[in-house]
PDB file of C-alpha atoms in Angstrom:
ATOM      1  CA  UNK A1413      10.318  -5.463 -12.623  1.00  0.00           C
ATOM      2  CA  UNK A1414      10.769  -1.864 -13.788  1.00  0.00           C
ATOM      3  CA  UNK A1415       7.988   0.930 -14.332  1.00  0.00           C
ATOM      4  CA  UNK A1416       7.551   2.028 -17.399  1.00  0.00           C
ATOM      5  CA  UNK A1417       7.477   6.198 -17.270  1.00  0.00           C
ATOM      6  CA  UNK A1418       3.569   5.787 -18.779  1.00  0.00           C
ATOM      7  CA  UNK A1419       2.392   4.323 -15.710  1.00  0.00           C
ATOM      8  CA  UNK A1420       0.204   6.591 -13.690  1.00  0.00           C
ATOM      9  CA  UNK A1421       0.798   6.937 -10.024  1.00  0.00           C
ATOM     10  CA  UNK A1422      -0.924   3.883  -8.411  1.00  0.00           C
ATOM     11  CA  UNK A1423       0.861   1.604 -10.961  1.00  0.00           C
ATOM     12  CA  UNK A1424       4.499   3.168  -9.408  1.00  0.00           C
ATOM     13  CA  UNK A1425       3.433   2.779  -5.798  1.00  0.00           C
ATOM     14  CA  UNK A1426       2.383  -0.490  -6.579  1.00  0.00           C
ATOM     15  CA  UNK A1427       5.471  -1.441  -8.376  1.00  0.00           C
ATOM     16  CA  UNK A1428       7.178   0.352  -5.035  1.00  0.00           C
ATOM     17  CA  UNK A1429       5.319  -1.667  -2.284  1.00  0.00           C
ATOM     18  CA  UNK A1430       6.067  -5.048  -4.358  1.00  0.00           C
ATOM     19  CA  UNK A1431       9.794  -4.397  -4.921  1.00  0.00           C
ATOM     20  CA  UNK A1432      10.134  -3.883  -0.965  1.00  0.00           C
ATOM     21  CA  UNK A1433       8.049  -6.358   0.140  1.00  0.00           C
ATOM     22  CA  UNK A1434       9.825  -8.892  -1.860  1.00  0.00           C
ATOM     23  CA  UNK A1435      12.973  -7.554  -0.941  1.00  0.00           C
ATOM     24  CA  UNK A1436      12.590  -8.632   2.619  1.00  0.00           C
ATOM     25  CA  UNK A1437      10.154 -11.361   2.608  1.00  0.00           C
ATOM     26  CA  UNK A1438      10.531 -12.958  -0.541  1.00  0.00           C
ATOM     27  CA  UNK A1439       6.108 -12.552  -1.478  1.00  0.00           C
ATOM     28  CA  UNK A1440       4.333 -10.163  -3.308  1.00  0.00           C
ATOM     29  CA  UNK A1441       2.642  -7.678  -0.985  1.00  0.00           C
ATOM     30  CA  UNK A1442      -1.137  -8.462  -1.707  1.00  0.00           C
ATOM     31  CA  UNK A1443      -0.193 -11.985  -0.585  1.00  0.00           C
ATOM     32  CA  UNK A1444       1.035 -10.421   3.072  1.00  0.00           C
ATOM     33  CA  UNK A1445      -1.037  -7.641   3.948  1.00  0.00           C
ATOM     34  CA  UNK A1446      -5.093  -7.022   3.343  1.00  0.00           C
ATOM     35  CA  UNK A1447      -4.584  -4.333   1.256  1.00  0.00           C
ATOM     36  CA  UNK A1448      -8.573  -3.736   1.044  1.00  0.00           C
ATOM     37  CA  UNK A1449      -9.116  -3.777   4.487  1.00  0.00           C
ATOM     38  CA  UNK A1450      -6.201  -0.689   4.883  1.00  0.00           C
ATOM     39  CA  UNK A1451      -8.001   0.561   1.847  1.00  0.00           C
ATOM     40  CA  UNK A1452     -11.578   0.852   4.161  1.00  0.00           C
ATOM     41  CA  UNK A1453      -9.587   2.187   6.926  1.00  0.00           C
ATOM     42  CA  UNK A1454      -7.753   5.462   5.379  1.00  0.00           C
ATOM     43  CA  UNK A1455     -11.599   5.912   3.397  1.00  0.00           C
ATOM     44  CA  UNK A1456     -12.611   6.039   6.791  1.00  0.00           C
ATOM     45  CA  UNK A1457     -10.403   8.211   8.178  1.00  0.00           C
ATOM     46  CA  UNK A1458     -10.620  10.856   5.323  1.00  0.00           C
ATOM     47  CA  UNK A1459     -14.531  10.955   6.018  1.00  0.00           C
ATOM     48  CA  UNK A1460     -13.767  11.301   9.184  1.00  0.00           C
ATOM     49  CA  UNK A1461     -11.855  14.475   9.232  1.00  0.00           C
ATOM     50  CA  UNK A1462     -14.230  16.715   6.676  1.00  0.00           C
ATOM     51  CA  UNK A1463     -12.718  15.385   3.583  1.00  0.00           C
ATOM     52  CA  UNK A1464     -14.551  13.640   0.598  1.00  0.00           C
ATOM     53  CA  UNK A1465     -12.318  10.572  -0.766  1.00  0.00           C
ATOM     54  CA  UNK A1466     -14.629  10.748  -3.743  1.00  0.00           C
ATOM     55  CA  UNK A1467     -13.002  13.912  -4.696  1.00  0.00           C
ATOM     56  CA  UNK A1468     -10.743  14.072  -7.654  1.00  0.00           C
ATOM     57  CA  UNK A1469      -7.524  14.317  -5.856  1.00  0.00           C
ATOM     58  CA  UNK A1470      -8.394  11.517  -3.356  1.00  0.00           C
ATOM     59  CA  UNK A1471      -9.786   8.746  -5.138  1.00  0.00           C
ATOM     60  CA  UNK A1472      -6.684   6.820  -5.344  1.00  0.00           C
ATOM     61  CA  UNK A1473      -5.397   8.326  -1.941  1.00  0.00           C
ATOM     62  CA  UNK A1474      -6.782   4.888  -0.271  1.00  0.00           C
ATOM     63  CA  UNK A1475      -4.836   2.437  -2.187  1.00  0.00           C
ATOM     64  CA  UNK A1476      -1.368   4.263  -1.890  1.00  0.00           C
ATOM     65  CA  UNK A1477      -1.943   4.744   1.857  1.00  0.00           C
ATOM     66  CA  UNK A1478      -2.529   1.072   2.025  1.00  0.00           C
ATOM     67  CA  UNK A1479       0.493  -0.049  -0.299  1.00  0.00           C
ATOM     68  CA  UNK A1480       2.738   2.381   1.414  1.00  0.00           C
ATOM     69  CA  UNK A1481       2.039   0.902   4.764  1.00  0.00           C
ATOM     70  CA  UNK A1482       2.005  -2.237   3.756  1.00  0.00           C
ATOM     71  CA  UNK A1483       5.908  -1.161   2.009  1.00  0.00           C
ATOM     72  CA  UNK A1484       6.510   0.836   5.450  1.00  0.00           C
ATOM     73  CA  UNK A1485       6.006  -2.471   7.946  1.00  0.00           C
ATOM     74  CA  UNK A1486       7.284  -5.085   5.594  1.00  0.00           C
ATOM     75  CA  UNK A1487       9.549  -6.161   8.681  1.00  0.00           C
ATOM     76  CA  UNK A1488       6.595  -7.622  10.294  1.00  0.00           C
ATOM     77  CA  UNK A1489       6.385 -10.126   8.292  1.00  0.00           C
ATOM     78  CA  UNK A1490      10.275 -11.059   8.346  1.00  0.00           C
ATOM     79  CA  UNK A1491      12.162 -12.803  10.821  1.00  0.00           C
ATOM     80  CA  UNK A1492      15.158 -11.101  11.430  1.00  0.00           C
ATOM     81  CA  UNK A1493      17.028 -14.230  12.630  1.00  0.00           C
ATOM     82  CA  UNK A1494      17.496 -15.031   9.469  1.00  0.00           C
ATOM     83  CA  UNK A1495      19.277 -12.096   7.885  1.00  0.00           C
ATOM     84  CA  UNK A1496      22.355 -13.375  10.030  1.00  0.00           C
ATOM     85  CA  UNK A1497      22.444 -17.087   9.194  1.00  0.00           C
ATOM     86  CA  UNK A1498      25.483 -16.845   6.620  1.00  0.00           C
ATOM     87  CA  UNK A1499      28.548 -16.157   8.286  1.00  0.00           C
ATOM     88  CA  UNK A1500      32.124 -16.261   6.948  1.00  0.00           C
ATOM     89  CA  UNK A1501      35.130 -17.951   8.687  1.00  0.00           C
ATOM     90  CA  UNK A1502      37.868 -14.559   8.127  1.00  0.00           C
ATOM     91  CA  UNK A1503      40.366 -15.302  10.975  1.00  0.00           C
ATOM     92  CA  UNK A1504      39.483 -11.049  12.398  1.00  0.00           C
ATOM     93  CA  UNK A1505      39.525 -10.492  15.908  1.00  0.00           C
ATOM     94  CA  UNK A1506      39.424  -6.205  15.358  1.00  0.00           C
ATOM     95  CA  UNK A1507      36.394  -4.048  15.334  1.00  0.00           C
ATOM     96  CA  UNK A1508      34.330  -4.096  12.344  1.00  0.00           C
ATOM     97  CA  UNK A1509      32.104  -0.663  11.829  1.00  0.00           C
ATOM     98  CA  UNK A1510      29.517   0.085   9.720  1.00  0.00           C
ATOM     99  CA  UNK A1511      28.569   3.533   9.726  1.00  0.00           C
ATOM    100  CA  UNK A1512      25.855   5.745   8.374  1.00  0.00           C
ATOM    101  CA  UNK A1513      23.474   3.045   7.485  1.00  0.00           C
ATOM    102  CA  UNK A1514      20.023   5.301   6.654  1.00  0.00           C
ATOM    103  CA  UNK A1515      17.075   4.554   9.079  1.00  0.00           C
ATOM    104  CA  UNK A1516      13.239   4.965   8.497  1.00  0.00           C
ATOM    105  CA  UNK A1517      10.319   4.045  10.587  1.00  0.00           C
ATOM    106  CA  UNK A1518       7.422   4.561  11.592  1.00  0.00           C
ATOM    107  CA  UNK A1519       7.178   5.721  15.211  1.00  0.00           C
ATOM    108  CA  UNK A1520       4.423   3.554  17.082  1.00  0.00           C
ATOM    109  CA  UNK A1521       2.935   6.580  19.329  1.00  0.00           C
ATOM    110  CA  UNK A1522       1.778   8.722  16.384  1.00  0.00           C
ATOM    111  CA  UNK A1523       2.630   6.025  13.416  1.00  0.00           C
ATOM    112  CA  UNK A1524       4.570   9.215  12.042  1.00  0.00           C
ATOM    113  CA  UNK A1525       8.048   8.630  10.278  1.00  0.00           C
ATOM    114  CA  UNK A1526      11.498   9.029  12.246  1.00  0.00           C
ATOM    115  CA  UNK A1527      14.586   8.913   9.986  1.00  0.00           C
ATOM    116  CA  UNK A1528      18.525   9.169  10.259  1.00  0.00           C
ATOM    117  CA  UNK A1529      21.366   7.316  10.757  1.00  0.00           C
ATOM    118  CA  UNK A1530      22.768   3.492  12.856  1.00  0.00           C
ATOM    119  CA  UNK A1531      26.009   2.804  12.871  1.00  0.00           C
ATOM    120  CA  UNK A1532      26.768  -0.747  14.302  1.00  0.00           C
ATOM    121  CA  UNK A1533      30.552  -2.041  15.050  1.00  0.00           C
ATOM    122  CA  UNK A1534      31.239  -5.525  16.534  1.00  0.00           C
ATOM    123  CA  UNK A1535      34.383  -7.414  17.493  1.00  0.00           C
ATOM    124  CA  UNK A1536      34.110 -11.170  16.203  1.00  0.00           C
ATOM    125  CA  UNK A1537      34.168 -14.142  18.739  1.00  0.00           C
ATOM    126  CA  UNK A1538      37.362 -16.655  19.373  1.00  0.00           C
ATOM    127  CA  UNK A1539      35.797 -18.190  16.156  1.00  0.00           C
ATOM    128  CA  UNK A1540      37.028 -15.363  13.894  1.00  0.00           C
ATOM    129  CA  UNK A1541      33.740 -15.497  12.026  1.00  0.00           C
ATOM    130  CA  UNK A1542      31.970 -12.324  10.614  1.00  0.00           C
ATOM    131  CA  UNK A1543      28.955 -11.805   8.478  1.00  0.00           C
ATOM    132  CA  UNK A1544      28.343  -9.543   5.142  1.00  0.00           C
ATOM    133  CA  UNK A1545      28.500  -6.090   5.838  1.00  0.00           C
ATOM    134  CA  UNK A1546      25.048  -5.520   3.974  1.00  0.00           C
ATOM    135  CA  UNK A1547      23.444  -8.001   6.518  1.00  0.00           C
ATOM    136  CA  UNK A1548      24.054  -5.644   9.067  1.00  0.00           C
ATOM    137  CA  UNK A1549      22.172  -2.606   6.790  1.00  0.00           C
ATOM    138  CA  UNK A1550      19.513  -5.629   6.257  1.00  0.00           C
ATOM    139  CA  UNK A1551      19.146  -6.081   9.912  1.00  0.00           C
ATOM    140  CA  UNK A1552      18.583  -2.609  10.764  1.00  0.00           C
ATOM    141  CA  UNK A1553      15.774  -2.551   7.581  1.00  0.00           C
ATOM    142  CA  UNK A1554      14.240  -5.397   9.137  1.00  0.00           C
ATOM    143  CA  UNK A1555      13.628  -4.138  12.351  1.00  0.00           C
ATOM    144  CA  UNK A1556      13.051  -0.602  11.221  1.00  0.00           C
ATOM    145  CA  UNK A1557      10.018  -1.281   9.491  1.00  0.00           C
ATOM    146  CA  UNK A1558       7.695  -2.134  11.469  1.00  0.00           C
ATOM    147  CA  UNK A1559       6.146   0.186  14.197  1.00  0.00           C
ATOM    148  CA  UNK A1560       9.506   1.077  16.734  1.00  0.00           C
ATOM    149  CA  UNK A1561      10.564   3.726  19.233  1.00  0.00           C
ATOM    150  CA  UNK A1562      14.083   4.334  18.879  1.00  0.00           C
ATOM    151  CA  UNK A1563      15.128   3.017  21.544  1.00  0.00           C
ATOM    152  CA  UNK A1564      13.647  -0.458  21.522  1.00  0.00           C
ATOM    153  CA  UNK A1565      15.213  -0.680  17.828  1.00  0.00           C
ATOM    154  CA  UNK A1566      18.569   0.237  19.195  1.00  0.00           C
ATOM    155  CA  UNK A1567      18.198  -2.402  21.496  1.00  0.00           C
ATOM    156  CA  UNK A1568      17.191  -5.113  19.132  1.00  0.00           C
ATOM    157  CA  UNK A1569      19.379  -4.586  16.454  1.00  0.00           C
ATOM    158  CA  UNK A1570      22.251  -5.166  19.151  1.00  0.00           C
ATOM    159  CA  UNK A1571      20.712  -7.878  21.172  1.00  0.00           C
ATOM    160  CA  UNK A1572      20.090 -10.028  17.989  1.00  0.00           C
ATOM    161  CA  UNK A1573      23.920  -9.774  17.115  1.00  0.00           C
ATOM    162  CA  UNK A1574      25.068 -10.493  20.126  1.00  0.00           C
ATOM    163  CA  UNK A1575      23.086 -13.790  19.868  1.00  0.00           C
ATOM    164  CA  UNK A1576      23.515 -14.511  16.181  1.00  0.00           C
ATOM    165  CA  UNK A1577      27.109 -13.908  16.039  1.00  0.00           C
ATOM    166  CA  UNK A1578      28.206 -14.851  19.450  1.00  0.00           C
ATOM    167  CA  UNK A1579      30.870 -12.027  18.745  1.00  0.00           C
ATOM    168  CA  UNK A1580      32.818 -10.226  22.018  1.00  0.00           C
ATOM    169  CA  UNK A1581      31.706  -7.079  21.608  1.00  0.00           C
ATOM    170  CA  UNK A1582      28.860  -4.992  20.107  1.00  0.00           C
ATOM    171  CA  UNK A1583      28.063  -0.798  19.853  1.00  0.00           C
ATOM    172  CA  UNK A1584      24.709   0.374  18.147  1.00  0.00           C
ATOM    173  CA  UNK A1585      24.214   4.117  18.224  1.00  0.00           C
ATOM    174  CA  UNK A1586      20.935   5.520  16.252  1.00  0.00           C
ATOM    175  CA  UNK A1587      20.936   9.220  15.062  1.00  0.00           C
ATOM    176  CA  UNK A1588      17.537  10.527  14.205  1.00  0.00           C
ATOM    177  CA  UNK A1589      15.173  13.023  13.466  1.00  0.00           C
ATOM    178  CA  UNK A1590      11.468  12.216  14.983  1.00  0.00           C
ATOM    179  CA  UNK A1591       8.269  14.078  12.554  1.00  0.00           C
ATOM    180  CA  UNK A1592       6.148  13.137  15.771  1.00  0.00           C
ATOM    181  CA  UNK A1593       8.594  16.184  17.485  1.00  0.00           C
ATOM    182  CA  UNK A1594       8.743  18.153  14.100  1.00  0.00           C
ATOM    183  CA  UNK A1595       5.409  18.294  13.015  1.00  0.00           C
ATOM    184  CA  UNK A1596       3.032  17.925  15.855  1.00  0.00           C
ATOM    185  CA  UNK A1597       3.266  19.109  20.039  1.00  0.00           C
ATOM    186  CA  UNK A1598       5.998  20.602  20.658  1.00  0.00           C
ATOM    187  CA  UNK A1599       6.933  21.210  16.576  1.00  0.00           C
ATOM    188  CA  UNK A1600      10.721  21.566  16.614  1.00  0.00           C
ATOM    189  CA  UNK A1601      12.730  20.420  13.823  1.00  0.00           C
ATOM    190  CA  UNK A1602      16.160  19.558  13.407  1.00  0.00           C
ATOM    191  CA  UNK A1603      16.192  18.110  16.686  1.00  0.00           C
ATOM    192  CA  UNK A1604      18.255  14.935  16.765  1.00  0.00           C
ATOM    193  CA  UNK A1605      17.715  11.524  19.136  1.00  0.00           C
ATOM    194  CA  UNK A1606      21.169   9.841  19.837  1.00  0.00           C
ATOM    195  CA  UNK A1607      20.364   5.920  21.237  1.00  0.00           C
ATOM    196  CA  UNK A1608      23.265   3.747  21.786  1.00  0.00           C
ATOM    197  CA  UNK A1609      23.190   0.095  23.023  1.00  0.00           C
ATOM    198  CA  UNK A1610      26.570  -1.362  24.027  1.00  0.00           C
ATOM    199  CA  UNK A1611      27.157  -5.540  25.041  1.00  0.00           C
ATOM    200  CA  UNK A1612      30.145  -7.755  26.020  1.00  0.00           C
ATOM    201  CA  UNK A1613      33.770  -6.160  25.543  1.00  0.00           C
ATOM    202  CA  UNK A1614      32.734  -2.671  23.963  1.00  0.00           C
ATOM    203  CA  UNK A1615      30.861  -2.163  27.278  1.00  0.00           C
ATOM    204  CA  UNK A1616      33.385  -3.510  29.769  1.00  0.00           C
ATOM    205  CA  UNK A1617      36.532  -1.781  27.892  1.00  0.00           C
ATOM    206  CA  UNK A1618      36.351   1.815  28.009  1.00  0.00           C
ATOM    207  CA  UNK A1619      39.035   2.452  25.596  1.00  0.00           C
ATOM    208  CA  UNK A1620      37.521   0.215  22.955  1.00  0.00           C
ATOM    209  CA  UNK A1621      34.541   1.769  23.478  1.00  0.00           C
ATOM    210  CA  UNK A1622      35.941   4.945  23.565  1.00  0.00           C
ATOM    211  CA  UNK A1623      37.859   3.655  19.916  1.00  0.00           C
ATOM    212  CA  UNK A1624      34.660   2.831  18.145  1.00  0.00           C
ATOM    213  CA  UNK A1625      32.673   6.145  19.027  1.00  0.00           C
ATOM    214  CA  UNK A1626      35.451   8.126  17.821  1.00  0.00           C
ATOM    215  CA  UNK A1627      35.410   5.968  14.616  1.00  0.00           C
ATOM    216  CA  UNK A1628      31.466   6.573  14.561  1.00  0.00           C
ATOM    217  CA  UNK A1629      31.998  10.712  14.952  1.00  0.00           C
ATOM    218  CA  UNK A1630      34.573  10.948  12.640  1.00  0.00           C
ATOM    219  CA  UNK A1631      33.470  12.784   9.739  1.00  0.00           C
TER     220      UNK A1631
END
């Protein structure tokens, strides 16, 4: 479904939140989320810091809140299991690395965005079997959107591979940039959160290990 370049703003978010939300769960978004219930919510919370959401400029500032949340946590409503179901019999038994996958979420403290980079690397089981590489972007998306600390989402993304694809090793290592340190307390930007979670042989062989972070900093 594409926009037209008439459509005024809440058409394109809306057009935005569906596209995403279908993306990962397959429904439109007003069937997931109660849109006018986040609607209510953001009214509220404009009244509630001096503002008038009857205003001109903030009339519609409800309904894109609501639509962009609803776009921004569209993992709750996924389970990732199920990005990893197809795999592919490919006879590999060497590291496979995807690097620089982009990252957004929402951090769950402040439910302000943190963005960057995961790169993920695994080494396939005796079975030789490996899944698409965009599964592994698709697994990151999944668990990304919803509300995460870093570290948990390292964690999970890892975790979930080792138990999908039952391979022999696994790396995760999350680059980002947190708005809840940027903006707010102690404001300083630019600063950058490095999370890694390592299983099975990348963890117990520190020269494979040591292989797949050099692979990862390589630029």
């Amino acid at each position: 479904m594409a926009a037209s370049a008439t459509e005024p703003d809440g058409d394109l978010d809306h057009v935005a939140a569906r596209l995403v939300s279908g993306r990962l769960t397959g429904r439109p978004v007003e069937e997931s989320v109660d849109l006018a219930r986040l609607e209510k919510a953001v009214r509220e919370i404009l009244i509630a810091v001096g503002e008038d959401p009857d205003r001109d400029g903030l009339q519609q500032t409800p309904a894109r809140v609501a639509r962009a949340y609803a776009e921004l946590l569209a993992g709750l409503r996924v389970d990732p299991a199920q990005v990893l179901t197809t795999t592919f019999e490919a006879g590999h038994d060497e590291l496979v690395l995807v690097r620089d996958i982009d990252v957004m979420s929402l951090c769950e403290h402040h439910l302000l965005p943190f963005r960057g980079s995961a790169h993920i690397g695994y080494i396939p089981g005796a079975n030789g079997r490996i899944t698409g590489l965009s599964k592994l972007a698709r697994l990151v998306e999944v668990f990304a959107r919803r509300p995460q600390v870093q570290e948990r989402l390292t964690v999970q993304v890892a975790d979930l591979l080792m138990a999908q694809l039952q391979p022999r090793g696994v790396i995760v290592v999350l680059e980002c940039e947190h708005m809840c340190m940027a903006m707010r307390g102690i404001q300083k930007s630019g600063a950058c959160t490095i999370t890694s979670a390592v299983r099975g042989s990348l963890q117990e062989d520190a020269r494979t290990r040591a292989e797949a972070m050099a692979l990862i900093n390589s630029r």
